[in-house]
Amino acid sequence: MSESWPLISLRDIRKHYGGGDKPRVEILHGISLDIHAGEFVAIMGASGSGKSTLMNILGCLDKPSAGSYRFAGRNVADMDADELAWLRREAFGFVFQGYHLIATETAQENVEIPALYAGMSEHERAERASALLTRLGLGERLHYRPKQLSGGQQQRVSIARALMNGGRIILADEPTGALDSRSGEEVMRLLNELADAGHTIILITHDRDVAANARRVIEIRDGNVISDTGPVQREAGSETAELRLDHQPGQSQWRGDVLEACRAAWRVMWVNRFRTVLTLLGIIIGVASVIVMLAVGMGTKERVVAELGAFGTNHIYVSPKRESSRVPGRGISMSDLEALEDLPQITYVLPNFSGSKVVRYGNEDVQTRIKGSRAAMSRMLSWPVVTGSFFTEEDDRNMATVAVLGSRLASNLMPDVENPVGETILVGNVPFQVIGVLGSKGTVTGDEGVDDLVVIPYSTASLRVFGERDPSYVTLEVGDMKQIDAAAKAVDDLLFSRHQIRDFNLENAAAWIAAQAKTQDSMGVMLALIAVISLGVGGIGVMNVMLMTVRERTREIGIRMATGARQRDILQQFLTEAVLVTTVGGVTGVILGLSIGVALVLLGMPVIFSLSAIISAFFCSVITGLVFGFMPARQAAKLDPVVALANE
Ligand code: ADP
Ligand code: MG
């Protein structure tokens, strides 16, 4: 605080526009003047004389091309952008000819803006804004938007805004210029009152009558001061307007009012909701499709694993390679089976016959799968009977005509029979006695077709039903699951040495599951690619809209800067908007993805949602907002306040 310095001290201030390839025009030709705290000064001059240019320099919205400006003794040229913003916020209050209110905000919200950047609490802010507006006769119109107010009322709102952070120095550029004479008089009465209360008032006008309100009149013409009535010393009151510079500028008391930023961003989004939705489509579709595809992929995998694992994974399946005519297959013979039984890794060898026959019961007949197997099948496939019993090894030796029915076949073939055990069915032309019904495997595997079968002893199937000796396939049980690959190799070596030709196929469930997992991995890579592409497209959309928003709201940015917003406040505001947009997109995408998934579940598709996938898809969309919103937000923050304000 320097007592010896006037509040404002200009020395030989010059301002020119142009230069470079444009013609250079000097508007201010060396203005020197001192303004003391508590003065009520009018700067008067004809239109085009450079008054607004001077005011922008006084208010630290613009920089002079040459000369020095000392504010309370400090050279303004030495201040950085944040310190200038601090001065605008704490020291100055602007009143413009065109009011410069933010159209989308209410009177009270407009008045609150400077306090927002000064870090006043929400409650205090609202209280002070409504008190100021009430004092200026707008107590009934706190929640009106600028469009719903008359010119005089709007100008009073802007005066309230100028006073919000104290308004020690009111810079009023043609405050009555757009008003009818009565509203104009009212505004002048207000400025007079403020001057009496100790505020320093700098009034800019082309009107001699308006200027006559002031206690000191400085007249400028063509960028030069041509007359100055000189300072009027005031005895009292001036200390109320004295500026305390003990506050450390730059060390901000502003704490991120994220909620307020979100509220403002939400309002903007709502005003442009159609555009917002279009922008978000990319992100919504991206997030939703990743969630759905991942859920379907996982569900399908689970089902396949369940299907493969339902009958046990410790099995190797051997079948003759019959389909290839170039391989003169011999099939798997009974002596092959005996040789396989001697392999140490193999604990059981189960030959199977599989074919299709018409099965008849009473008047019902169906074509269905007939499986010839051995008594061990029920245990090996973990497929017990629920009614009756399974056939025994003795039945197999005796070629008994006994049958065990799959659960679905049983209910289809004999819907009215309570207990099928003891009934007689015809398989082909051979009568069989039903001795048991198997439990359902379809509920485990998701494929109900597996329960449409008739199981009969292997020897009966081979000799009495199909008339063939060699099995259609052989199930080998491996004792130690870890040995399954070694076992498969041993089986392959044995059969190859016996046949001297690879006329057989080997498969095992464990290998299928491993292959399935590999497919799943490559699908994961594809999904990640889809996610990246759609989020990228969405992000470019967001960037596009944010650039548009910044261009449309350039004047709003200027107003915010004039009321003291720092660059980082503006950056934060637009980043918040971008992130809010993509967050809404992410949430919508998650909801859409979940809904599609639920619909697929209702359609019978296997779907498994992954929480981590949902969360990461959502966070990716939020990060997209940060990344793609940054450039437009920085563009906004870097705007020059005067240029932004002049933007229409
Ligand atoms: P007043 O407020 O006294 O009417 P201004 O300070 O607005 O005058 O303008 C003074 C002169 O400076 C005018 O001739 C105007 O055309 C010119 N001027 C103002 N701003 C710019 C600018 N950004 N670029 C070029 N010339 C400008
Ligand atoms: Mg002007």
XYZ file of C-alpha atoms and ligand atoms in Angstrom:
676
model
C 0.000 0.000 0.000
C 1.600 3.237 -1.100
C 0.053 6.351 0.362
C 2.085 8.562 -1.904
C 0.783 7.035 -5.101
C -2.528 7.910 -6.691
C -4.830 4.938 -7.192
C -4.410 5.134 -10.935
C -1.503 6.805 -12.621
C -1.116 6.866 -16.417
C 2.010 8.278 -18.049
C 2.204 8.830 -21.774
C -0.140 5.949 -22.625
C -0.271 5.125 -26.300
C -2.349 2.546 -28.062
C -2.250 1.543 -31.667
C -3.987 -1.137 -33.667
C -2.695 -2.931 -36.714
C 0.971 -3.108 -37.569
C 2.586 -5.850 -39.558
C 0.757 -6.264 -42.838
C -2.210 -4.173 -41.647
C -2.020 -0.392 -41.537
C -0.936 0.827 -38.146
C -3.395 3.270 -36.549
C -2.599 5.030 -33.306
C -5.750 5.665 -31.256
C -4.296 7.072 -28.020
C -1.428 9.512 -28.419
C 0.201 9.715 -25.023
C -2.335 10.110 -22.268
C -1.173 11.035 -18.790
C -3.549 11.363 -15.869
C -3.869 10.551 -12.174
C -7.039 9.380 -10.500
C -7.239 9.200 -6.728
C -9.285 6.881 -4.595
C -12.840 8.120 -4.124
C -12.948 10.404 -7.138
C -15.947 10.559 -9.443
C -14.419 11.227 -12.848
C -16.111 11.542 -16.213
C -14.070 10.898 -19.315
C -15.865 12.724 -22.051
C -15.327 12.811 -25.760
C -16.979 12.384 -29.117
C -17.641 8.971 -30.538
C -14.448 7.442 -31.852
C -12.208 9.619 -29.725
C -10.732 6.583 -27.957
C -12.708 6.562 -24.692
C -13.507 2.823 -24.718
C -9.947 2.036 -25.677
C -8.800 4.050 -22.662
C -11.301 2.378 -20.384
C -10.183 -1.096 -21.443
C -6.645 -0.121 -20.528
C -7.744 1.373 -17.200
C -9.683 -1.792 -16.377
C -6.741 -4.043 -17.296
C -8.765 -5.687 -20.033
C -6.244 -4.452 -22.579
C -2.604 -3.469 -22.531
C -1.216 -0.151 -23.741
C 1.231 -0.230 -26.641
C 3.514 2.186 -24.828
C 3.641 4.232 -21.644
C 3.250 3.204 -18.035
C 0.207 2.373 -15.958
C 0.690 2.220 -12.222
C -2.096 0.892 -10.086
C -1.657 1.881 -6.438
C 2.011 2.297 -7.273
C 2.476 -1.067 -8.933
C 3.393 -1.245 -12.572
C 0.596 -3.124 -14.306
C 2.985 -4.218 -17.069
C 4.745 -6.405 -14.491
C 1.590 -8.323 -13.602
C 0.846 -11.704 -15.100
C -2.522 -12.878 -16.396
C -3.642 -14.194 -13.003
C -2.747 -10.976 -11.205
C -4.621 -8.943 -13.809
C -7.614 -11.226 -13.348
C -7.309 -10.668 -9.620
C -7.344 -6.883 -10.138
C -10.419 -7.107 -12.341
C -12.087 -9.310 -9.786
C -11.249 -7.423 -6.616
C -10.708 -3.825 -7.663
C -12.854 -3.106 -10.676
C -16.501 -3.384 -11.506
C -17.482 -2.891 -15.116
C -20.720 -1.428 -16.376
C -21.048 -1.596 -20.150
C -23.318 0.186 -22.566
C -24.660 -3.177 -23.761
C -24.974 -4.549 -20.165
C -23.021 -7.691 -21.106
C -25.090 -10.111 -19.088
C -24.915 -13.849 -19.735
C -28.184 -14.646 -21.471
C -28.582 -18.186 -20.155
C -28.234 -17.199 -16.510
C -30.707 -15.459 -14.220
C -30.233 -11.978 -12.810
C -29.027 -13.406 -9.509
C -26.635 -15.850 -11.174
C -25.197 -13.058 -13.298
C -24.578 -10.982 -10.201
C -22.963 -13.936 -8.438
C -20.315 -14.534 -11.130
C -17.561 -12.258 -9.761
C -17.973 -13.811 -6.301
C -17.780 -17.248 -7.838
C -14.287 -16.470 -9.058
C -13.435 -14.835 -5.743
C -14.252 -18.068 -3.950
C -17.175 -16.857 -1.862
C -19.305 -19.652 -0.450
C -22.489 -20.532 -2.255
C -24.700 -19.383 0.548
C -22.923 -16.074 1.061
C -22.917 -15.489 -2.675
C -26.649 -15.974 -3.045
C -27.336 -13.821 -0.010
C -25.169 -10.947 -1.179
C -26.442 -11.072 -4.773
C -30.065 -10.971 -3.746
C -29.365 -8.200 -1.222
C -27.664 -6.099 -3.904
C -30.434 -6.686 -6.411
C -33.047 -5.864 -3.804
C -31.221 -2.653 -2.963
C -31.274 -1.766 -6.660
C -35.023 -2.413 -6.836
C -34.895 -5.830 -8.480
C -35.825 -7.932 -5.453
C -38.842 -9.272 -7.323
C -36.876 -10.298 -10.367
C -33.977 -12.322 -8.996
C -34.725 -15.281 -11.204
C -35.518 -13.456 -14.416
C -33.234 -13.953 -17.354
C -31.787 -10.902 -19.118
C -34.286 -11.207 -21.972
C -37.159 -10.865 -19.512
C -35.805 -7.577 -18.157
C -35.966 -4.047 -19.567
C -32.772 -2.206 -20.547
C -32.785 -0.153 -17.343
C -33.295 -3.267 -15.257
C -30.494 -5.079 -17.076
C -28.188 -2.160 -16.433
C -29.059 -2.277 -12.751
C -28.225 -5.997 -12.762
C -24.856 -5.175 -14.272
C -24.276 -2.485 -11.602
C -25.108 -5.056 -8.932
C -22.593 -7.380 -10.552
C -19.973 -4.603 -10.526
C -20.564 -4.194 -6.792
C -20.561 -7.882 -5.987
C -16.885 -8.079 -4.974
C -16.890 -4.575 -3.523
C -16.609 -2.612 -6.761
C -14.086 -0.171 -5.321
C -13.578 1.254 -8.781
C -16.604 1.324 -11.048
C -15.728 1.635 -14.716
C -18.871 2.608 -16.566
C -18.651 2.862 -20.351
C -21.662 4.793 -21.647
C -23.887 3.232 -18.978
C -26.866 5.280 -20.109
C -26.179 4.999 -23.821
C -28.793 2.359 -24.524
C -31.364 3.580 -22.014
C -34.386 5.854 -22.200
C -33.941 9.109 -20.304
C -35.764 7.982 -17.160
C -33.797 4.749 -16.787
C -30.679 6.740 -17.624
C -31.382 9.184 -14.831
C -31.941 6.334 -12.429
C -28.594 4.756 -13.332
C -26.865 8.137 -12.864
C -28.533 8.551 -9.465
C -27.176 5.139 -8.488
C -23.661 6.059 -9.596
C -23.914 9.284 -7.612
C -24.935 7.346 -4.525
C -22.024 4.972 -4.992
C -19.647 7.925 -5.368
C -21.037 9.370 -2.130
C -20.475 6.014 -0.459
C -16.797 6.281 -1.355
C -16.535 4.235 -4.529
C -14.186 5.526 -7.174
C -16.279 6.055 -10.293
C -14.874 6.434 -13.782
C -17.721 7.303 -16.075
C -17.230 7.327 -19.803
C -19.669 9.265 -21.908
C -20.035 11.325 -25.030
C -22.848 13.294 -23.367
C -21.933 16.559 -21.664
C -25.074 16.439 -19.488
C -24.228 12.976 -18.231
C -20.639 14.035 -17.622
C -21.939 16.935 -15.550
C -22.850 14.432 -12.809
C -19.195 13.842 -12.112
C -17.016 15.978 -9.851
C -14.175 15.984 -12.348
C -14.443 15.944 -16.124
C -11.594 14.910 -18.395
C -12.235 15.609 -22.033
C -10.416 13.702 -24.739
C -10.393 14.286 -28.436
C -8.670 12.101 -31.025
C -6.720 10.272 -28.415
C -5.450 13.300 -26.498
C -6.566 14.835 -23.217
C -7.721 18.348 -24.104
C -9.067 19.433 -20.741
C -9.172 18.264 -17.140
C -11.036 20.042 -14.355
C -8.566 18.508 -11.936
C -9.006 16.357 -8.863
C -11.428 17.380 -6.150
C -10.045 16.471 -2.762
C -12.536 14.630 -0.643
C -12.403 14.838 3.076
C -14.279 11.765 4.195
C -15.445 8.446 2.912
C -12.503 7.740 0.696
C -11.014 5.227 3.090
C -13.969 2.923 2.570
C -12.937 2.562 -1.023
C -9.277 2.180 -0.345
C -7.931 -0.925 -1.862
C -6.107 -3.360 0.292
C -3.205 -4.794 -1.589
C -2.053 -6.883 1.346
C -3.846 -9.730 -0.314
C -1.446 -11.932 -2.265
C -2.615 -12.024 -5.833
C -2.016 -15.274 -7.619
C -2.165 -17.192 -4.368
C -5.750 -17.908 -4.902
C -8.468 -18.318 -2.347
C -10.480 -19.899 -5.060
C -11.260 -23.514 -4.414
C -12.698 -25.497 -7.242
C -16.413 -25.263 -7.014
C -16.913 -28.291 -9.200
C -20.578 -28.514 -8.384
C -21.155 -24.986 -9.650
C -19.182 -25.749 -12.810
C -21.264 -28.878 -13.366
C -24.484 -26.974 -12.841
C -23.471 -24.333 -15.373
C -22.303 -27.025 -17.794
C -25.544 -28.926 -17.380
C -27.521 -25.777 -18.209
C -25.541 -25.279 -21.414
C -25.988 -28.937 -22.356
C -29.704 -28.718 -21.729
C -30.053 -25.617 -23.894
C -28.262 -27.460 -26.742
C -29.683 -30.879 -25.941
C -30.353 -31.995 -29.513
C -26.839 -31.157 -30.589
C -25.477 -32.794 -27.456
C -27.319 -36.032 -28.148
C -26.039 -36.149 -31.721
C -22.521 -35.549 -30.484
C -22.850 -38.285 -27.950
C -24.067 -40.972 -30.333
C -20.519 -42.096 -31.063
C -19.695 -42.481 -27.396
C -23.040 -44.054 -26.519
C -22.786 -46.613 -29.302
C -19.140 -47.300 -28.499
C -19.720 -47.887 -24.804
C -22.912 -49.878 -25.350
C -21.439 -52.098 -28.044
C -18.356 -52.914 -26.012
C -20.478 -53.864 -23.019
C -22.903 -55.965 -25.079
C -20.292 -57.740 -27.169
C -18.154 -58.530 -24.179
C -21.162 -59.847 -22.264
C -22.266 -62.018 -25.185
C -18.715 -63.264 -25.723
C -18.327 -64.215 -22.081
C -21.773 -65.791 -22.000
C -21.055 -67.852 -25.106
C -17.743 -68.947 -23.690
C -19.358 -69.974 -20.435
C -21.932 -71.974 -22.333
C -19.354 -73.720 -24.483
C -17.259 -74.527 -21.444
C -20.361 -75.816 -19.662
C -21.257 -77.912 -22.679
C -17.782 -79.334 -23.039
C -17.249 -79.760 -19.354
C -20.692 -81.197 -18.640
C -19.561 -84.698 -19.524
C -16.144 -84.300 -17.916
C -13.000 -82.755 -19.314
C -10.666 -85.686 -18.566
C -11.648 -87.516 -21.744
C -9.992 -88.162 -25.065
C -12.317 -88.996 -27.942
C -11.057 -91.281 -30.698
C -13.088 -91.713 -33.858
C -12.295 -93.303 -37.233
C -11.603 -90.849 -40.020
C -14.309 -92.119 -42.341
C -15.303 -88.989 -44.167
C -12.100 -88.821 -46.220
C -12.290 -91.208 -49.176
C -8.551 -90.902 -49.781
C -7.857 -92.527 -46.438
C -8.840 -96.200 -46.597
C -9.808 -96.265 -42.924
C -9.998 -99.455 -40.999
C -11.887 -98.017 -38.097
C -11.040 -98.625 -34.459
C -11.061 -102.332 -33.867
C -11.718 -104.277 -30.680
C -8.039 -105.218 -30.527
C -7.162 -101.513 -30.710
C -9.324 -101.057 -27.645
C -7.464 -103.753 -25.783
C -4.134 -102.146 -26.680
C -5.417 -98.773 -25.490
C -6.479 -100.305 -22.178
C -2.842 -101.194 -21.551
C -1.677 -97.563 -21.779
C -0.712 -96.403 -18.263
C -2.404 -92.968 -18.562
C -5.727 -94.443 -19.644
C -7.930 -95.619 -16.804
C -10.947 -96.715 -18.808
C -11.823 -97.365 -22.444
C -15.460 -96.897 -23.375
C -16.556 -97.858 -26.876
C -19.674 -96.102 -28.145
C -22.090 -96.698 -30.916
C -23.974 -93.705 -32.149
C -26.695 -93.769 -34.765
C -30.210 -92.715 -35.506
C -33.344 -94.916 -35.502
C -37.083 -94.559 -35.295
C -38.239 -95.211 -31.755
C -41.867 -96.221 -31.306
C -44.089 -96.352 -28.256
C -47.751 -97.068 -28.782
C -48.828 -94.751 -31.568
C -45.988 -92.324 -31.034
C -42.838 -92.569 -33.085
C -39.804 -90.330 -33.310
C -36.518 -90.470 -35.119
C -33.856 -90.013 -32.491
C -30.304 -90.703 -31.434
C -29.441 -94.199 -30.265
C -26.322 -94.573 -28.219
C -24.767 -97.922 -27.558
C -22.467 -97.787 -24.568
C -21.361 -99.600 -21.501
C -22.431 -99.596 -17.881
C -19.523 -97.251 -17.022
C -20.998 -94.504 -19.212
C -23.280 -93.176 -16.497
C -20.352 -92.727 -14.120
C -17.856 -91.445 -16.694
C -20.160 -88.787 -18.056
C -21.560 -88.008 -14.585
C -24.961 -88.736 -16.004
C -26.996 -90.704 -13.460
C -30.518 -92.021 -13.859
C -33.283 -90.291 -11.922
C -35.783 -93.118 -12.291
C -35.126 -96.859 -12.466
C -31.557 -97.997 -13.026
C -28.794 -98.034 -15.638
C -27.983 -101.312 -17.381
C -25.184 -103.461 -15.982
C -22.092 -105.063 -17.454
C -23.958 -108.296 -17.400
C -26.731 -106.804 -19.552
C -23.984 -105.851 -21.987
C -22.511 -109.328 -22.014
C -25.946 -110.873 -22.473
C -26.933 -108.517 -25.278
C -29.976 -107.599 -23.189
C -32.691 -105.538 -24.877
C -32.927 -102.932 -22.157
C -32.971 -99.167 -22.712
C -32.369 -96.045 -20.677
C -34.189 -92.929 -21.981
C -33.022 -89.329 -22.074
C -35.345 -87.134 -20.043
C -36.725 -85.091 -22.936
C -37.268 -88.107 -25.123
C -39.094 -89.833 -22.275
C -41.518 -86.978 -21.804
C -42.038 -86.544 -25.571
C -42.531 -90.194 -26.294
C -44.758 -91.060 -23.374
C -46.255 -87.820 -22.101
C -49.088 -89.568 -20.245
C -46.985 -92.231 -18.595
C -46.062 -91.453 -15.038
C -43.201 -93.945 -14.790
C -41.724 -95.170 -18.082
C -39.793 -97.948 -16.325
C -41.213 -101.322 -17.394
C -42.765 -100.001 -20.611
C -41.752 -101.530 -23.925
C -40.511 -99.480 -26.873
C -39.396 -100.446 -30.363
C -35.944 -99.322 -31.501
C -35.973 -99.994 -35.221
C -37.830 -103.290 -35.114
C -36.361 -104.590 -31.877
C -38.483 -104.413 -28.723
C -36.676 -102.974 -25.683
C -37.718 -102.752 -22.099
C -37.241 -99.329 -20.514
C -35.296 -99.747 -17.284
C -34.425 -96.153 -16.432
C -34.637 -92.450 -17.281
C -31.538 -90.238 -17.232
C -31.337 -86.895 -15.461
C -31.336 -83.808 -17.659
C -28.004 -82.627 -19.089
C -29.644 -79.970 -21.225
C -30.141 -77.739 -18.210
C -26.366 -77.844 -17.644
C -25.201 -77.371 -21.209
C -27.954 -75.067 -22.407
C -28.626 -77.466 -25.304
C -31.793 -79.405 -24.590
C -31.213 -81.687 -27.594
C -28.725 -83.771 -25.607
C -31.650 -85.248 -23.647
C -33.257 -86.714 -26.799
C -31.605 -90.107 -26.783
C -31.936 -93.778 -26.023
C -28.959 -95.516 -24.391
C -28.682 -99.291 -24.879
C -25.887 -101.797 -24.130
C -22.992 -101.636 -26.577
C -23.198 -105.282 -27.652
C -26.948 -105.018 -28.272
C -26.473 -101.886 -30.368
C -23.625 -103.409 -32.297
C -25.102 -106.770 -33.120
C -28.900 -106.405 -32.897
C -29.636 -102.823 -33.883
C -26.889 -101.600 -36.218
C -25.224 -104.839 -37.296
C -21.736 -103.371 -37.113
C -18.809 -104.374 -34.957
C -16.506 -101.389 -34.646
C -17.453 -98.475 -32.415
C -18.377 -95.097 -33.923
C -16.149 -93.496 -31.338
C -14.254 -94.387 -28.198
C -14.134 -92.373 -25.008
C -10.864 -92.749 -23.122
C -10.780 -91.740 -19.510
C -7.518 -90.141 -18.411
C -6.677 -90.646 -14.743
C -4.654 -87.473 -14.235
C -6.008 -84.349 -15.873
C -2.473 -82.845 -15.983
C -1.382 -85.820 -18.116
C -4.029 -85.283 -20.756
C -1.658 -83.988 -23.431
C 0.852 -86.771 -22.778
C -1.986 -89.280 -22.847
C -3.227 -87.903 -26.155
C 0.262 -88.285 -27.586
C 0.571 -91.841 -26.301
C -2.797 -92.759 -27.850
C -1.797 -91.170 -31.125
C 1.546 -93.034 -31.183
C -0.078 -96.342 -30.326
C -2.800 -96.138 -32.949
C -0.398 -94.884 -35.587
C 2.013 -97.748 -34.947
C -0.857 -100.212 -35.191
C -2.529 -98.704 -38.283
C 0.592 -97.298 -40.010
C -1.713 -94.532 -41.192
C -3.486 -91.688 -39.442
C -7.022 -92.872 -40.150
C -8.377 -91.686 -36.810
C -9.219 -88.407 -35.073
C -8.235 -87.489 -31.549
C -10.047 -84.753 -29.654
C -10.258 -83.720 -26.057
C -12.457 -81.271 -24.195
C -9.528 -79.612 -22.474
C -8.026 -78.726 -25.848
C -11.374 -77.371 -27.053
C -11.631 -75.178 -24.014
C -8.093 -73.922 -24.572
C -8.980 -73.141 -28.201
C -12.111 -71.369 -27.037
C -10.037 -69.241 -24.651
C -7.781 -68.271 -27.558
C -10.783 -67.192 -29.639
C -11.923 -65.190 -26.646
C -8.567 -63.415 -26.491
C -8.638 -62.369 -30.127
C -12.204 -61.216 -29.666
C -11.004 -59.100 -26.746
C -8.460 -57.390 -28.979
C -11.154 -56.713 -31.557
C -13.463 -55.277 -28.916
C -10.733 -53.001 -27.639
C -10.224 -51.802 -31.199
C -13.931 -51.096 -31.630
C -13.935 -49.235 -28.332
C -10.948 -47.121 -29.283
C -12.386 -46.294 -32.698
C -15.834 -45.365 -31.453
C -14.523 -43.368 -28.525
C -12.148 -41.615 -30.908
C -15.003 -40.767 -33.254
C -17.096 -39.679 -30.271
C -14.219 -37.624 -28.945
C -13.778 -35.810 -32.230
C -17.509 -35.063 -32.137
C -17.156 -33.645 -28.653
C -14.166 -31.576 -29.688
C -16.094 -30.244 -32.653
C -19.042 -29.214 -30.522
C -16.798 -27.710 -27.871
C -15.010 -25.622 -30.502
C -18.401 -24.486 -31.739
C -19.469 -23.692 -28.176
C -16.348 -21.650 -27.548
C -16.945 -19.671 -30.728
C -20.599 -19.093 -29.906
C -19.865 -18.089 -26.359
C -16.821 -15.936 -26.956
C -18.601 -12.905 -25.533
C -19.617 -14.853 -22.450
C -15.967 -15.776 -21.977
C -15.099 -12.071 -22.309
C -17.702 -11.180 -19.690
C -16.367 -13.820 -17.325
C -12.836 -12.543 -17.817
C -13.940 -8.953 -17.229
C -15.533 -10.039 -13.966
C -12.303 -11.658 -12.851
C -12.190 -15.210 -14.188
C -8.656 -16.459 -14.552
C -7.501 -18.494 -17.505
C -7.688 -21.642 -15.456
C -11.260 -20.849 -14.404
C -12.270 -20.687 -18.043
C -10.247 -23.792 -18.844
C -11.910 -25.628 -16.002
C -15.363 -24.501 -17.029
C -15.071 -25.771 -20.587
C -13.277 -28.946 -19.547
C -16.063 -29.606 -17.076
C -18.565 -29.176 -19.869
C -16.705 -31.589 -22.128
C -16.320 -34.158 -19.372
C -19.937 -33.794 -18.320
C -21.038 -34.372 -21.901
C -18.966 -37.530 -22.241
C -19.969 -38.694 -18.770
C -23.603 -38.420 -19.748
C -22.676 -40.295 -22.931
C -20.904 -42.970 -20.895
C -23.824 -43.408 -18.509
C -26.285 -43.553 -21.404
C -24.058 -46.062 -23.168
C -23.883 -48.254 -20.063
C -27.656 -48.123 -19.650
C -28.185 -48.908 -23.331
C -25.657 -51.748 -23.196
C -27.295 -53.256 -20.121
C -30.762 -52.964 -21.673
C -29.644 -54.687 -24.869
C -27.980 -57.373 -22.766
C -31.153 -57.933 -20.745
C -33.165 -58.118 -23.974
C -30.748 -60.771 -25.283
C -31.096 -62.737 -22.049
C -34.858 -62.680 -22.552
C -34.275 -63.989 -26.074
C -32.337 -66.908 -24.600
C -28.824 -65.766 -25.494
C -26.108 -66.534 -22.992
C -25.021 -63.161 -21.569
C -22.635 -62.467 -18.726
C -22.025 -58.829 -17.773
C -18.583 -57.884 -16.576
C -18.526 -55.149 -13.984
C -14.915 -54.272 -14.720
C -15.728 -53.895 -18.429
C -18.663 -51.623 -17.630
C -16.578 -49.479 -15.304
C -13.652 -49.209 -17.695
C -15.886 -48.386 -20.675
C -17.439 -45.639 -18.595
C -14.084 -44.250 -17.489
C -12.758 -44.336 -21.030
C -15.648 -42.128 -22.080
C -14.908 -39.686 -19.256
C -11.247 -39.587 -20.237
C -12.280 -38.991 -23.850
C -13.982 -35.808 -22.629
C -10.818 -34.696 -20.861
C -8.573 -35.410 -23.826
C -10.758 -34.033 -26.585
C -12.149 -31.177 -24.501
C -8.741 -29.871 -23.583
C -7.877 -28.168 -26.857
C -11.156 -26.202 -27.121
C -11.032 -25.328 -23.422
C -7.512 -24.019 -23.752
C -8.518 -22.044 -26.789
C -11.235 -20.434 -24.675
C -8.876 -19.744 -21.794
C -6.318 -18.085 -24.064
C -8.799 -15.588 -25.481
C -7.930 -11.948 -25.058
C -10.598 -10.342 -22.841
C -11.109 -7.254 -25.044
C -11.314 -9.298 -28.233
C -13.723 -11.728 -26.571
C -15.906 -8.920 -25.221
C -16.064 -7.186 -28.588
C -17.316 -10.407 -30.167
C -20.941 -10.279 -31.152
P -15.077 5.671 -28.370
O -15.334 4.681 -27.292
O -14.572 6.944 -27.892
O -16.239 5.830 -29.266
P -13.181 3.700 -29.218
O -12.152 3.711 -28.180
O -14.172 2.612 -29.185
O -13.909 5.096 -29.239
O -12.479 3.647 -30.604
C -11.523 4.604 -30.962
C -11.009 4.297 -32.359
O -10.309 3.095 -32.327
C -12.116 4.124 -33.382
O -11.739 4.816 -34.536
C -12.161 2.673 -33.638
O -12.500 2.399 -34.967
C -10.755 2.230 -33.342
N -10.709 0.876 -32.827
C -11.257 0.455 -31.698
N -10.993 -0.860 -31.501
C -10.249 -1.273 -32.561
C -9.644 -2.512 -32.969
N -9.741 -3.614 -32.227
N -8.959 -2.537 -34.109
C -8.817 -1.410 -34.870
N -9.343 -0.256 -34.544
C -10.072 -0.141 -33.413
Mg -16.991 3.659 -26.832
